[in-house]
PDB file of C-alpha atoms in Angstrom:
ATOM      1  CA  MET C 147       2.347   9.509  -7.887  1.00 71.00           C
ATOM      2  CA  TRP C 148      -1.284   9.807  -7.040  1.00 76.00           C
ATOM      3  CA  TRP C 149      -0.731   9.430  -3.293  1.00 77.00           C
ATOM      4  CA  ARG C 150       2.571  11.489  -3.269  1.00 75.00           C
ATOM      5  CA  LEU C 151       1.323  14.944  -4.728  1.00 72.00           C
ATOM      6  CA  PRO C 152      -1.324  17.340  -3.587  1.00 74.00           C
ATOM      7  CA  ARG C 153      -4.418  16.690  -6.078  1.00 77.00           C
ATOM      8  CA  ALA C 154      -3.912  19.888  -8.211  1.00 81.00           C
ATOM      9  CA  ALA C 155      -0.115  18.987  -8.676  1.00 79.00           C
ATOM     10  CA  TRP C 156      -0.917  15.439  -9.697  1.00 72.00           C
ATOM     11  CA  THR C 157      -3.552  16.717 -12.090  1.00 77.00           C
ATOM     12  CA  ALA C 158      -1.250  19.313 -13.507  1.00 81.00           C
ATOM     13  CA  ARG C 159       1.545  16.962 -14.066  1.00 79.00           C
ATOM     14  CA  LYS C 160      -0.579  14.018 -15.300  1.00 86.00           C
ATOM     15  CA  GLY C 161       0.970  11.653 -17.710  1.00 86.00           C
ATOM     16  CA  ALA C 162       4.608  12.129 -18.727  1.00 89.00           C
ATOM     17  CA  GLN C 163       5.569  14.423 -15.868  1.00 83.00           C
ATOM     18  CA  ASN C 164       4.238  12.047 -13.232  1.00 73.00           C
ATOM     19  CA  ARG C 165       6.021   9.116 -14.877  1.00 82.00           C
ATOM     20  CA  ALA C 166       9.213  11.085 -14.996  1.00 84.00           C
ATOM     21  CA  ALA C 167       8.798  12.050 -11.385  1.00 81.00           C
ATOM     22  CA  PHE C 168       8.276   8.259 -10.367  1.00 82.00           C
ATOM     23  CA  ARG C 169      11.316   7.291 -12.402  1.00 86.00           C
ATOM     24  CA  GLU C 170      13.285   9.916 -10.271  1.00 86.00           C
ATOM     25  CA  LEU C 171      11.954   8.229  -7.110  1.00 82.00           C
ATOM     26  CA  VAL C 172      13.152   4.927  -8.224  1.00 82.00           C
ATOM     27  CA  GLU C 173      16.470   6.067  -9.113  1.00 88.00           C
ATOM     28  CA  ALA C 174      16.943   8.127  -6.005  1.00 88.00           C
ATOM     29  CA  GLY C 175      16.040   4.993  -3.795  1.00 79.00           C
ATOM     30  CA  PRO C 176      15.032   3.182  -1.653  1.00 83.00           C
ATOM     31  CA  ALA C 177      12.653   1.579  -4.071  1.00 85.00           C
ATOM     32  CA  PRO C 178       9.124   2.783  -3.881  1.00 88.00           C
ATOM     33  CA  GLY C 179       7.798  -0.753  -3.906  1.00 91.00           C
ATOM     34  CA  ILE C 180       8.166  -4.381  -4.433  1.00 93.00           C
ATOM     35  CA  ILE C 181       7.725  -6.157  -7.965  1.00 93.00           C
ATOM     36  CA  ALA C 182       6.435  -9.815  -8.203  1.00 94.00           C
ATOM     37  CA  TYR C 183       7.902 -11.856 -11.047  1.00 95.00           C
ATOM     38  CA  ARG C 184       6.799 -15.063 -12.423  1.00 92.00           C
ATOM     39  CA  ASN C 185       9.184 -16.889 -14.697  1.00 93.00           C
ATOM     40  CA  GLY C 186      11.079 -13.615 -15.140  1.00 94.00           C
ATOM     41  CA  ARG C 187       8.129 -11.555 -16.145  1.00 94.00           C
ATOM     42  CA  PRO C 188       6.663  -8.878 -13.750  1.00 94.00           C
ATOM     43  CA  VAL C 189       3.042  -9.856 -12.772  1.00 95.00           C
ATOM     44  CA  GLY C 190       2.383  -7.709  -9.685  1.00 94.00           C
ATOM     45  CA  TRP C 191       3.262  -4.343  -7.919  1.00 93.00           C
ATOM     46  CA  CYS C 192       3.095  -3.241  -4.178  1.00 94.00           C
ATOM     47  CA  ALA C 193       3.905   0.354  -3.539  1.00 93.00           C
ATOM     48  CA  ILE C 194       5.294   0.723   0.122  1.00 96.00           C
ATOM     49  CA  ALA C 195       7.154   3.718   1.572  1.00 94.00           C
ATOM     50  CA  PRO C 196       7.049   5.718   4.963  1.00 95.00           C
ATOM     51  CA  ARG C 197       3.471   7.227   5.394  1.00 95.00           C
ATOM     52  CA  GLU C 198       4.837  10.719   5.320  1.00 94.00           C
ATOM     53  CA  SER C 199       5.913  10.245   1.663  1.00 91.00           C
ATOM     54  CA  TYR C 200       2.153  10.284   0.841  1.00 90.00           C
ATOM     55  CA  VAL C 201       0.859  13.647   0.933  1.00 89.00           C
ATOM     56  CA  VAL C 202      -2.644  12.625   0.096  1.00 87.00           C
ATOM     57  CA  LEU C 203      -2.746   9.912   2.723  1.00 89.00           C
ATOM     58  CA  GLU C 204      -1.359  12.523   5.334  1.00 88.00           C
ATOM     59  CA  ARG C 205      -4.252  14.957   4.521  1.00 87.00           C
ATOM     60  CA  SER C 206      -6.958  12.149   4.393  1.00 86.00           C
ATOM     61  CA  ARG C 207      -9.706  12.558   6.843  1.00 85.00           C
ATOM     62  CA  THR C 208     -10.973   9.075   6.249  1.00 85.00           C
ATOM     63  CA  LEU C 209      -7.589   7.528   6.650  1.00 88.00           C
ATOM     64  CA  LYS C 210      -5.967   9.842   9.099  1.00 88.00           C
ATOM     65  CA  ARG C 211      -3.024   8.764  11.427  1.00 91.00           C
ATOM     66  CA  LEU C 212      -4.028   6.658  14.312  1.00 92.00           C
ATOM     67  CA  ASP C 213      -1.042   7.515  16.593  1.00 93.00           C
ATOM     68  CA  ASP C 214       2.452   8.933  16.395  1.00 91.00           C
ATOM     69  CA  ARG C 215       4.135   5.434  15.628  1.00 92.00           C
ATOM     70  CA  PRO C 216       6.259   5.638  12.470  1.00 94.00           C
ATOM     71  CA  VAL C 217       4.641   3.360   9.857  1.00 96.00           C
ATOM     72  CA  TRP C 218       5.418   2.368   6.230  1.00 97.00           C
ATOM     73  CA  SER C 219       2.037   2.514   4.171  1.00 96.00           C
ATOM     74  CA  VAL C 220       1.012   0.057   1.521  1.00 97.00           C
ATOM     75  CA  THR C 221      -0.829   2.438  -0.820  1.00 94.00           C
ATOM     76  CA  CYS C 222      -1.285   0.137  -3.974  1.00 92.00           C
ATOM     77  CA  LEU C 223      -1.443  -3.401  -4.956  1.00 92.00           C
ATOM     78  CA  PHE C 224      -1.631  -4.389  -8.633  1.00 91.00           C
ATOM     79  CA  VAL C 225      -1.785  -7.877 -10.158  1.00 92.00           C
ATOM     80  CA  GLU C 226      -1.887  -8.710 -13.690  1.00 92.00           C
ATOM     81  CA  ARG C 227      -5.388 -10.185 -14.581  1.00 89.00           C
ATOM     82  CA  ALA C 228      -4.135 -13.584 -15.607  1.00 90.00           C
ATOM     83  CA  GLU C 229      -2.278 -13.789 -12.095  1.00 89.00           C
ATOM     84  CA  ARG C 230      -5.130 -12.761  -9.783  1.00 88.00           C
ATOM     85  CA  ARG C 231      -6.498 -15.229  -7.362  1.00 87.00           C
ATOM     86  CA  LYS C 232      -3.201 -17.068  -7.242  1.00 91.00           C
ATOM     87  CA  GLY C 233      -1.842 -15.540  -3.995  1.00 91.00           C
ATOM     88  CA  VAL C 234       0.322 -12.789  -5.736  1.00 94.00           C
ATOM     89  CA  SER C 235      -1.041 -10.041  -3.436  1.00 94.00           C
ATOM     90  CA  VAL C 236      -0.288 -12.037  -0.229  1.00 95.00           C
ATOM     91  CA  GLU C 237       3.195 -12.669  -1.381  1.00 95.00           C
ATOM     92  CA  LEU C 238       3.747  -9.107  -2.288  1.00 95.00           C
ATOM     93  CA  LEU C 239       2.542  -7.998   1.145  1.00 96.00           C
ATOM     94  CA  LYS C 240       4.827 -10.479   2.806  1.00 96.00           C
ATOM     95  CA  ALA C 241       7.715  -9.133   0.627  1.00 96.00           C
ATOM     96  CA  ALA C 242       6.682  -5.534   1.662  1.00 96.00           C
ATOM     97  CA  VAL C 243       7.028  -6.431   5.400  1.00 96.00           C
ATOM     98  CA  GLN C 244      10.572  -8.087   4.688  1.00 95.00           C
ATOM     99  CA  PHE C 245      11.538  -4.886   2.739  1.00 94.00           C
ATOM    100  CA  VAL C 246      10.413  -2.506   5.547  1.00 95.00           C
ATOM    101  CA  LYS C 247      12.394  -4.788   8.082  1.00 94.00           C
ATOM    102  CA  ARG C 248      15.541  -4.575   6.066  1.00 93.00           C
ATOM    103  CA  LEU C 249      15.267  -0.939   6.088  1.00 92.00           C
ATOM    104  CA  GLY C 250      14.811  -0.677   9.871  1.00 93.00           C
ATOM    105  CA  GLY C 251      11.234  -0.040   9.869  1.00 94.00           C
ATOM    106  CA  GLU C 252       8.932  -1.316  12.741  1.00 94.00           C
ATOM    107  CA  CYS C 253       5.424  -1.254  11.475  1.00 96.00           C
ATOM    108  CA  VAL C 254       3.637  -1.705   8.131  1.00 97.00           C
ATOM    109  CA  GLU C 255       0.132  -0.320   7.495  1.00 97.00           C
ATOM    110  CA  GLY C 256      -2.331  -0.890   4.806  1.00 96.00           C
ATOM    111  CA  TYR C 257      -5.697   0.594   3.812  1.00 94.00           C
ATOM    112  CA  PRO C 258      -7.668  -2.182   2.007  1.00 94.00           C
ATOM    113  CA  VAL C 259     -11.139  -2.623   0.891  1.00 89.00           C
ATOM    114  CA  GLU C 260     -13.293  -5.120   2.526  1.00 86.00           C
ATOM    115  CA  PRO C 261     -16.067  -5.926  -0.198  1.00 74.00           C
ATOM    116  CA  GLY C 262     -19.590  -6.291   0.764  1.00 68.00           C
ATOM    117  CA  SER C 263     -20.219  -9.098  -1.604  1.00 61.00           C
ATOM    118  CA  LYS C 264     -17.704 -11.804  -2.984  1.00 64.00           C
ATOM    119  CA  GLU C 265     -17.423 -10.057  -6.439  1.00 65.00           C
ATOM    120  CA  MET C 266     -15.606  -6.741  -6.601  1.00 54.00           C
ATOM    121  CA  PRO C 267     -14.305  -5.081  -9.690  1.00 53.00           C
ATOM    122  CA  ALA C 268     -10.396  -5.106  -9.527  1.00 54.00           C
ATOM    123  CA  ALA C 269     -10.576  -1.359 -10.266  1.00 53.00           C
ATOM    124  CA  PHE C 270     -11.907  -0.910  -6.745  1.00 56.00           C
ATOM    125  CA  ALA C 271      -9.654  -3.008  -4.972  1.00 65.00           C
ATOM    126  CA  TRP C 272      -6.268  -1.193  -5.836  1.00 74.00           C
ATOM    127  CA  THR C 273      -5.386  -0.738  -2.263  1.00 85.00           C
ATOM    128  CA  GLY C 274      -5.707  -4.378  -1.713  1.00 89.00           C
ATOM    129  CA  THR C 275      -8.193  -6.632   0.019  1.00 91.00           C
ATOM    130  CA  ALA C 276      -8.648  -7.105   3.752  1.00 93.00           C
ATOM    131  CA  ALA C 277      -8.438 -10.892   3.160  1.00 92.00           C
ATOM    132  CA  ALA C 278      -4.957 -10.723   1.356  1.00 94.00           C
ATOM    133  CA  PHE C 279      -3.685  -8.557   4.399  1.00 95.00           C
ATOM    134  CA  ARG C 280      -5.089 -10.997   6.751  1.00 96.00           C
ATOM    135  CA  LYS C 281      -3.511 -13.995   5.025  1.00 96.00           C
ATOM    136  CA  ALA C 282      -0.110 -12.026   5.023  1.00 96.00           C
ATOM    137  CA  GLY C 283      -0.345 -11.635   8.826  1.00 96.00           C
ATOM    138  CA  PHE C 284      -1.662  -8.148   9.297  1.00 97.00           C
ATOM    139  CA  THR C 285      -4.202  -7.381  11.966  1.00 97.00           C
ATOM    140  CA  GLU C 286      -7.053  -4.889  11.816  1.00 96.00           C
ATOM    141  CA  VAL C 287      -6.489  -2.087  14.064  1.00 96.00           C
ATOM    142  CA  ALA C 288      -9.094   0.462  13.258  1.00 94.00           C
ATOM    143  CA  ARG C 289     -12.034   0.780  10.895  1.00 92.00           C
ATOM    144  CA  THR C 290     -12.549   4.049   9.125  1.00 81.00           C
ATOM    145  CA  ALA C 291     -15.678   3.078   7.235  1.00 82.00           C
ATOM    146  CA  ALA C 292     -17.764  -0.172   6.921  1.00 84.00           C
ATOM    147  CA  THR C 293     -15.693  -1.340   4.067  1.00 84.00           C
ATOM    148  CA  ARG C 294     -12.225   0.250   4.944  1.00 87.00           C
ATOM    149  CA  PRO C 295     -10.222  -1.371   7.700  1.00 93.00           C
ATOM    150  CA  VAL C 296      -6.699  -0.259   8.655  1.00 95.00           C
ATOM    151  CA  MET C 297      -4.464  -3.256   8.907  1.00 96.00           C
ATOM    152  CA  ARG C 298      -1.013  -3.224  10.470  1.00 97.00           C
ATOM    153  CA  PHE C 299       2.054  -5.828  10.886  1.00 97.00           C
ATOM    154  CA  VAL C 300       4.124  -4.958  13.726  1.00 96.00           C
ATOM    155  CA  LEU C 301       7.686  -6.398  13.089  1.00 92.00           C
ATOM    156  CA  SER C 302       9.057  -8.385  15.974  1.00 72.00           C
ATOM    157  CA  GLY C 303      11.202  -6.624  18.409  1.00 63.00           C
ATOM    158  CA  ALA C 304       8.741  -3.539  18.017  1.00 56.00           C
ATOM    159  CA  SER C 305       6.729  -2.700  21.320  1.00 49.00           C
ATOM    160  CA  ASP C 306       3.100  -3.844  20.737  1.00 50.00           C
ATOM    161  CA  TYR C 307       0.173  -1.733  22.051  1.00 43.00           C
ATOM    162  CA  SER C 308      -3.485  -1.438  21.444  1.00 36.00           C
ATOM    163  CA  ILE C 309      -5.203   1.601  19.843  1.00 34.00           C
ATOM    164  CA  ALA C 310      -8.298   2.927  21.502  1.00 30.00           C
TER     165      ALA C 310
END
């Protein structure tokens, strides 16, 4: 719910109220993300929804819209500690693209971090890493800060263009 509510509303509803609101989103559909399973056990999560669903993202100066193209945004990637560095994030991103395709979307966008060093605490990589996005077929289309690329995956059939 962190991306979906104005900051004051999120803070006021912190905990049980935000969990209940998220449960309502899940029940109303479409699913607000993709879950990765290994041997029937959930090991990862990728939040994906139309960009306009994310109030905080829409208000962001750092991650402002690049153009008028309708995009679905990946706002969170989480992989259980024991499953990290095994390609789960890449598979979640690929599944997110297929999810968007099934729902008629044309473009998936993400806002990962590109660490300045090889080691980055997982707590700082909750939007994913640029390397995972690249491995999943995304292309960097803008860079809003030295460590913050904007990555896109344009689904086949959608017209391609360049961003100035």
